[in-house]
mmCIF file of C-alpha atoms in Angstrom:
data_model
loop_
_atom_site.group_PDB
_atom_site.id
_atom_site.type_symbol
_atom_site.label_atom_id
_atom_site.label_comp_id
_atom_site.label_asym_id
_atom_site.label_seq_id
_atom_site.Cartn_x
_atom_site.Cartn_y
_atom_site.Cartn_z
ATOM 1 C CA MET M 1 108.133 86.779 96.340
ATOM 2 C CA ILE M 2 106.062 89.970 96.636
ATOM 3 C CA GLU M 3 105.735 91.938 93.410
ATOM 4 C CA ARG M 4 106.245 95.660 93.830
ATOM 5 C CA ASP M 5 104.908 98.534 91.769
ATOM 6 C CA VAL M 6 107.478 99.787 89.279
ATOM 7 C CA LEU M 7 107.353 103.308 87.854
ATOM 8 C CA VAL M 8 107.618 102.875 84.095
ATOM 9 C CA GLY M 9 107.222 106.461 82.918
ATOM 10 C CA VAL M 10 105.884 109.954 83.540
ATOM 11 C CA GLY M 11 103.738 111.963 81.123
ATOM 12 C CA HIS M 12 102.288 115.451 81.128
ATOM 13 C CA VAL M 13 98.909 116.616 79.880
ATOM 14 C CA PRO M 14 99.455 119.925 78.035
ATOM 15 C CA ASP M 15 98.369 122.721 80.399
ATOM 16 C CA GLY M 16 97.272 119.985 82.779
ATOM 17 C CA VAL M 17 98.397 117.316 85.210
ATOM 18 C CA GLU M 18 101.239 114.839 85.528
ATOM 19 C CA LEU M 19 100.463 111.188 84.789
ATOM 20 C CA ARG M 20 102.463 108.155 85.908
ATOM 21 C CA LEU M 21 102.513 104.694 84.355
ATOM 22 C CA VAL M 22 103.075 102.000 86.965
ATOM 23 C CA GLN M 23 103.588 98.291 86.329
ATOM 24 C CA HIS M 24 102.621 95.552 88.782
ATOM 25 C CA GLY M 25 103.517 92.116 87.464
ATOM 26 C CA ASP M 26 101.884 91.868 84.032
ATOM 27 C CA GLY M 27 99.420 94.659 84.786
ATOM 28 C CA PHE M 28 99.639 98.425 84.289
ATOM 29 C CA THR M 29 97.974 101.412 85.922
ATOM 30 C CA ILE M 30 97.965 105.075 84.938
ATOM 31 C CA LEU M 31 97.851 107.328 87.986
ATOM 32 C CA LEU M 32 97.017 110.979 88.575
ATOM 33 C CA GLU M 33 98.785 111.646 91.870
ATOM 34 C CA ASP M 34 97.460 108.700 93.933
ATOM 35 C CA ASN M 35 94.225 108.368 91.946
ATOM 36 C CA GLU M 36 93.839 105.503 89.499
ATOM 37 C CA LEU M 37 92.722 106.839 86.119
ATOM 38 C CA MET M 38 92.779 103.513 84.312
ATOM 39 C CA SER M 39 94.073 99.996 84.767
ATOM 40 C CA THR M 40 94.574 96.901 82.657
ATOM 41 C CA GLU M 41 92.771 94.975 85.387
ATOM 42 C CA ALA M 42 89.496 96.938 85.132
ATOM 43 C CA SER M 43 88.416 97.719 81.588
ATOM 44 C CA ALA M 44 84.843 96.459 81.167
ATOM 45 C CA SER M 45 83.142 99.862 81.152
ATOM 46 C CA GLU M 46 85.719 101.397 78.784
ATOM 47 C CA GLU M 47 85.063 98.542 76.343
ATOM 48 C CA ALA M 48 81.312 98.972 76.794
ATOM 49 C CA LEU M 49 81.660 102.626 75.783
ATOM 50 C CA ALA M 50 82.457 101.361 72.278
ATOM 51 C CA THR M 51 80.412 98.180 72.036
ATOM 52 C CA MET M 52 77.188 99.714 73.361
ATOM 53 C CA THR M 53 77.576 102.724 71.070
ATOM 54 C CA CYS M 54 78.047 100.439 68.067
ATOM 55 C CA GLU M 55 74.963 98.453 69.053
ATOM 56 C CA ARG M 56 72.936 101.664 69.124
ATOM 57 C CA LEU M 57 74.254 102.755 65.726
ATOM 58 C CA GLY M 58 73.136 99.520 64.126
ATOM 59 C CA ASN M 59 74.282 98.372 60.704
ATOM 60 C CA ARG M 60 75.263 101.749 59.267
ATOM 61 C CA GLU M 61 77.636 101.863 56.343
ATOM 62 C CA ALA M 62 81.040 103.573 56.566
ATOM 63 C CA ILE M 63 80.694 104.678 60.194
ATOM 64 C CA GLN M 64 82.869 107.648 61.106
ATOM 65 C CA MET M 65 83.843 107.556 64.799
ATOM 66 C CA LEU M 66 85.817 110.025 66.903
ATOM 67 C CA ILE M 67 87.360 108.799 70.163
ATOM 68 C CA GLY M 68 88.614 111.376 72.631
ATOM 69 C CA GLY M 69 91.544 109.890 74.523
ATOM 70 C CA TYR M 70 93.465 106.695 73.698
ATOM 71 C CA GLY M 71 94.182 105.836 77.328
ATOM 72 C CA MET M 72 95.104 102.154 77.317
ATOM 73 C CA GLY M 73 93.245 101.512 74.079
ATOM 74 C CA PHE M 74 90.395 99.432 75.501
ATOM 75 C CA THR M 75 87.718 101.564 73.848
ATOM 76 C CA LEU M 76 89.557 101.626 70.525
ATOM 77 C CA ARG M 77 90.102 97.859 70.412
ATOM 78 C CA ALA M 78 86.469 97.196 71.315
ATOM 79 C CA ALA M 79 85.328 99.600 68.596
ATOM 80 C CA LEU M 80 87.517 97.946 65.965
ATOM 81 C CA ALA M 81 86.137 94.530 66.905
ATOM 82 C CA ALA M 82 82.561 95.780 66.518
ATOM 83 C CA LEU M 83 82.909 97.970 63.413
ATOM 84 C CA ARG M 84 82.887 96.882 59.786
ATOM 85 C CA ASP M 85 85.865 97.127 57.458
ATOM 86 C CA ASP M 86 84.477 100.280 55.846
ATOM 87 C CA ALA M 87 84.505 102.237 59.134
ATOM 88 C CA SER M 88 86.982 104.944 60.106
ATOM 89 C CA VAL M 89 88.083 105.778 63.645
ATOM 90 C CA CYS M 90 89.882 108.994 64.532
ATOM 91 C CA VAL M 91 91.631 108.890 67.915
ATOM 92 C CA ALA M 92 92.567 112.228 69.496
ATOM 93 C CA GLU M 93 95.351 111.898 72.073
ATOM 94 C CA ILE M 94 97.280 114.960 73.266
ATOM 95 C CA VAL M 95 99.672 113.213 75.676
ATOM 96 C CA PRO M 96 102.590 111.892 73.605
ATOM 97 C CA GLU M 97 103.790 109.623 76.404
ATOM 98 C CA ILE M 98 100.477 107.730 76.282
ATOM 99 C CA ILE M 99 101.273 106.628 72.730
ATOM 100 C CA GLU M 100 104.923 105.971 73.589
ATOM 101 C CA TRP M 101 103.745 103.639 76.366
ATOM 102 C CA ALA M 102 101.275 101.952 74.008
ATOM 103 C CA LEU M 103 104.022 101.251 71.487
ATOM 104 C CA GLY M 104 106.645 100.438 74.117
ATOM 105 C CA PRO M 105 106.065 98.720 77.473
ATOM 106 C CA MET M 106 102.369 98.056 76.756
ATOM 107 C CA ARG M 107 102.787 96.845 73.159
ATOM 108 C CA GLN M 108 101.448 93.357 73.922
ATOM 109 C CA ILE M 109 98.250 94.878 75.295
ATOM 110 C CA THR M 110 98.041 97.358 72.410
ATOM 111 C CA ALA M 111 97.973 94.348 70.079
ATOM 112 C CA GLY M 112 98.664 96.403 66.966
ATOM 113 C CA CYS M 113 95.405 98.360 67.126
ATOM 114 C CA LEU M 114 97.144 101.622 66.181
ATOM 115 C CA ASP M 115 98.308 99.951 62.942
ATOM 116 C CA ASP M 116 94.749 99.078 61.892
ATOM 117 C CA PRO M 117 94.105 100.778 58.509
ATOM 118 C CA ARG M 118 90.778 102.078 59.844
ATOM 119 C CA VAL M 119 92.532 104.117 62.552
ATOM 120 C CA MET M 120 93.846 107.662 62.279
ATOM 121 C CA LEU M 121 95.776 108.859 65.345
ATOM 122 C CA VAL M 122 95.763 112.637 65.801
ATOM 123 C CA ASP M 123 97.827 114.688 68.240
ATOM 124 C CA GLU M 124 95.048 117.211 68.733
ATOM 125 C CA ASP M 125 92.564 118.329 71.360
ATOM 126 C CA VAL M 126 89.326 116.415 70.749
ATOM 127 C CA ALA M 127 87.409 119.657 71.366
ATOM 128 C CA THR M 128 89.146 121.217 68.362
ATOM 129 C CA LEU M 129 88.133 118.306 66.125
ATOM 130 C CA ILE M 130 84.547 118.500 67.357
ATOM 131 C CA ARG M 131 84.429 122.245 66.810
ATOM 132 C CA ALA M 132 85.726 121.905 63.244
ATOM 133 C CA ALA M 133 83.176 119.287 62.145
ATOM 134 C CA ARG M 134 79.684 119.669 60.722
ATOM 135 C CA ASP M 135 77.648 116.474 60.322
ATOM 136 C CA GLY M 136 80.976 114.673 60.280
ATOM 137 C CA TYR M 137 80.681 111.819 62.770
ATOM 138 C CA ASP M 138 78.278 108.990 63.469
ATOM 139 C CA ALA M 139 79.655 108.735 66.991
ATOM 140 C CA ILE M 140 81.812 110.758 69.365
ATOM 141 C CA LEU M 141 83.164 108.815 72.341
ATOM 142 C CA LEU M 142 84.632 110.791 75.232
ATOM 143 C CA ASP M 143 86.793 109.250 77.944
ATOM 144 C CA VAL M 144 89.263 112.043 78.591
ATOM 145 C CA ASP M 145 88.390 112.693 82.244
ATOM 146 C CA ASN M 146 86.865 110.752 85.135
ATOM 147 C CA GLY M 147 83.492 112.386 84.501
ATOM 148 C CA PRO M 148 81.827 115.385 82.876
ATOM 149 C CA GLU M 149 84.303 117.916 84.228
ATOM 150 C CA GLY M 150 87.886 118.834 83.453
ATOM 151 C CA LEU M 151 89.984 116.581 85.690
ATOM 152 C CA THR M 152 93.134 116.115 83.621
ATOM 153 C CA ARG M 153 93.051 119.706 82.316
ATOM 154 C CA ARG M 154 90.752 122.572 83.195
ATOM 155 C CA GLN M 155 90.071 123.367 79.518
ATOM 156 C CA ASN M 156 88.152 120.094 79.264
ATOM 157 C CA ASP M 157 85.289 121.713 81.174
ATOM 158 C CA GLY M 158 84.256 123.164 77.826
ATOM 159 C CA LEU M 159 83.497 119.709 76.417
ATOM 160 C CA TYR M 160 80.661 119.266 78.896
ATOM 161 C CA SER M 161 79.378 122.835 78.893
ATOM 162 C CA GLU M 162 76.248 124.065 77.140
ATOM 163 C CA ARG M 163 78.357 125.407 74.270
ATOM 164 C CA GLY M 164 80.485 122.256 74.055
ATOM 165 C CA LEU M 165 77.394 120.061 73.812
ATOM 166 C CA ARG M 166 75.947 122.258 71.065
ATOM 167 C CA GLU M 167 79.208 121.875 69.152
ATOM 168 C CA ALA M 168 79.001 118.099 69.582
ATOM 169 C CA MET M 169 75.457 118.205 68.249
ATOM 170 C CA TRP M 170 76.616 120.097 65.149
ATOM 171 C CA ALA M 171 79.531 117.676 64.647
ATOM 172 C CA LEU M 172 77.280 114.617 64.599
ATOM 173 C CA ARG M 173 75.325 113.272 61.675
ATOM 174 C CA PRO M 174 71.547 112.823 62.099
ATOM 175 C CA GLY M 175 70.966 109.933 64.476
ATOM 176 C CA GLY M 176 74.562 110.121 65.650
ATOM 177 C CA ILE M 177 75.576 109.445 69.242
ATOM 178 C CA LEU M 178 77.663 111.330 71.775
ATOM 179 C CA ALA M 179 78.793 108.787 74.392
ATOM 180 C CA VAL M 180 80.461 109.988 77.586
ATOM 181 C CA TRP M 181 82.151 107.750 80.179
ATOM 182 C CA SER M 182 82.109 108.713 83.858
ATOM 183 C CA ALA M 183 83.141 107.325 87.216
ATOM 184 C CA TRP M 184 79.996 108.788 88.807
ATOM 185 C CA PRO M 185 76.414 109.812 87.935
ATOM 186 C CA ASP M 186 75.644 113.478 87.296
ATOM 187 C CA PRO M 187 71.957 114.456 86.911
ATOM 188 C CA ALA M 188 72.933 118.029 86.013
ATOM 189 C CA PHE M 189 74.906 116.754 83.015
ATOM 190 C CA THR M 190 71.946 114.680 81.889
ATOM 191 C CA GLN M 191 69.854 117.838 82.001
ATOM 192 C CA ARG M 192 72.415 119.790 79.959
ATOM 193 C CA LEU M 193 72.411 117.072 77.313
ATOM 194 C CA GLU M 194 68.633 117.190 77.083
ATOM 195 C CA GLU M 195 68.628 120.982 76.936
ATOM 196 C CA ALA M 196 71.114 120.784 74.060
ATOM 197 C CA GLY M 197 68.538 118.752 72.125
ATOM 198 C CA PHE M 198 69.793 115.215 72.610
ATOM 199 C CA THR M 199 67.673 112.169 73.425
ATOM 200 C CA VAL M 200 69.497 110.784 76.450
ATOM 201 C CA SER M 201 69.827 107.383 78.068
ATOM 202 C CA THR M 202 72.308 106.225 80.701
ATOM 203 C CA SER M 203 73.756 102.846 81.551
ATOM 204 C CA ALA M 204 75.256 101.878 84.897
ATOM 205 C CA LEU M 205 78.154 99.442 84.587
ATOM 206 C CA THR M 206 80.983 98.055 86.650
ATOM 207 C CA SER M 207 84.684 98.138 85.929
ATOM 208 C CA LEU M 208 84.910 94.325 85.982
ATOM 209 C CA PRO M 209 82.961 92.034 83.625
ATOM 210 C CA ASN M 210 81.642 89.889 86.478
ATOM 211 C CA GLY M 211 79.622 92.775 87.891
ATOM 212 C CA GLU M 212 82.182 93.620 90.545
ATOM 213 C CA GLY M 213 84.612 96.508 90.846
ATOM 214 C CA TYR M 214 83.865 100.220 90.676
ATOM 215 C CA ASP M 215 80.499 101.563 89.526
ATOM 216 C CA HIS M 216 80.661 103.615 86.322
ATOM 217 C CA VAL M 217 78.150 105.441 84.109
ATOM 218 C CA ILE M 218 77.892 106.010 80.369
ATOM 219 C CA TRP M 219 75.647 108.614 78.776
ATOM 220 C CA PHE M 220 74.355 107.871 75.278
ATOM 221 C CA ALA M 221 73.041 111.097 73.762
ATOM 222 C CA ARG M 222 71.469 110.749 70.323
ATOM 223 C CA LYS M 223 71.058 113.576 67.833
ATOM 224 C CA PRO M 224 67.556 113.693 66.278
#
């Protein structure tokens, strides 16, 4: 018997695009029009966004982490597995349906991560939280678009602009890391990070743990 895609739900990014959650067997995909934004079958680079950031932070005490975008929770769950009990993780998610899906049809995949006492879920634009902070975070992890430009909402362009990167710099503690996930390389973004004062490295990864799947990029930008 051939399994068919089933539309589970529709969500809307405020001032942005329509998202669709589709189920295929035991797997789920979130689509923007016909473009796959994320899938339960390809999560290696989203997990690496958290694990590789935590490796770079080392054995800091009471790490304060901000994650922009819950998505399917891969980054959050990887962060919780890597962080100590004294850490705190703030997750900014502005699409209410994303959380409804996490607590509803995708609850087995969510695995209770939103109930972890280290997690604070905020219905707020991650840019607002960044702008409000001064030396507040050890790490800011951004996976709200498919790259350093506003795909899901045009306002997200500001996150990757010269001003947005300066605000991220101010929001980080000394030695803190801004980590940005992307579906493609962008040398101009690397240059903007460096011009903002960050020490920048990039890692090329694949969406599947066996080295196959789509090619993705993560920027790790460290504050002096």
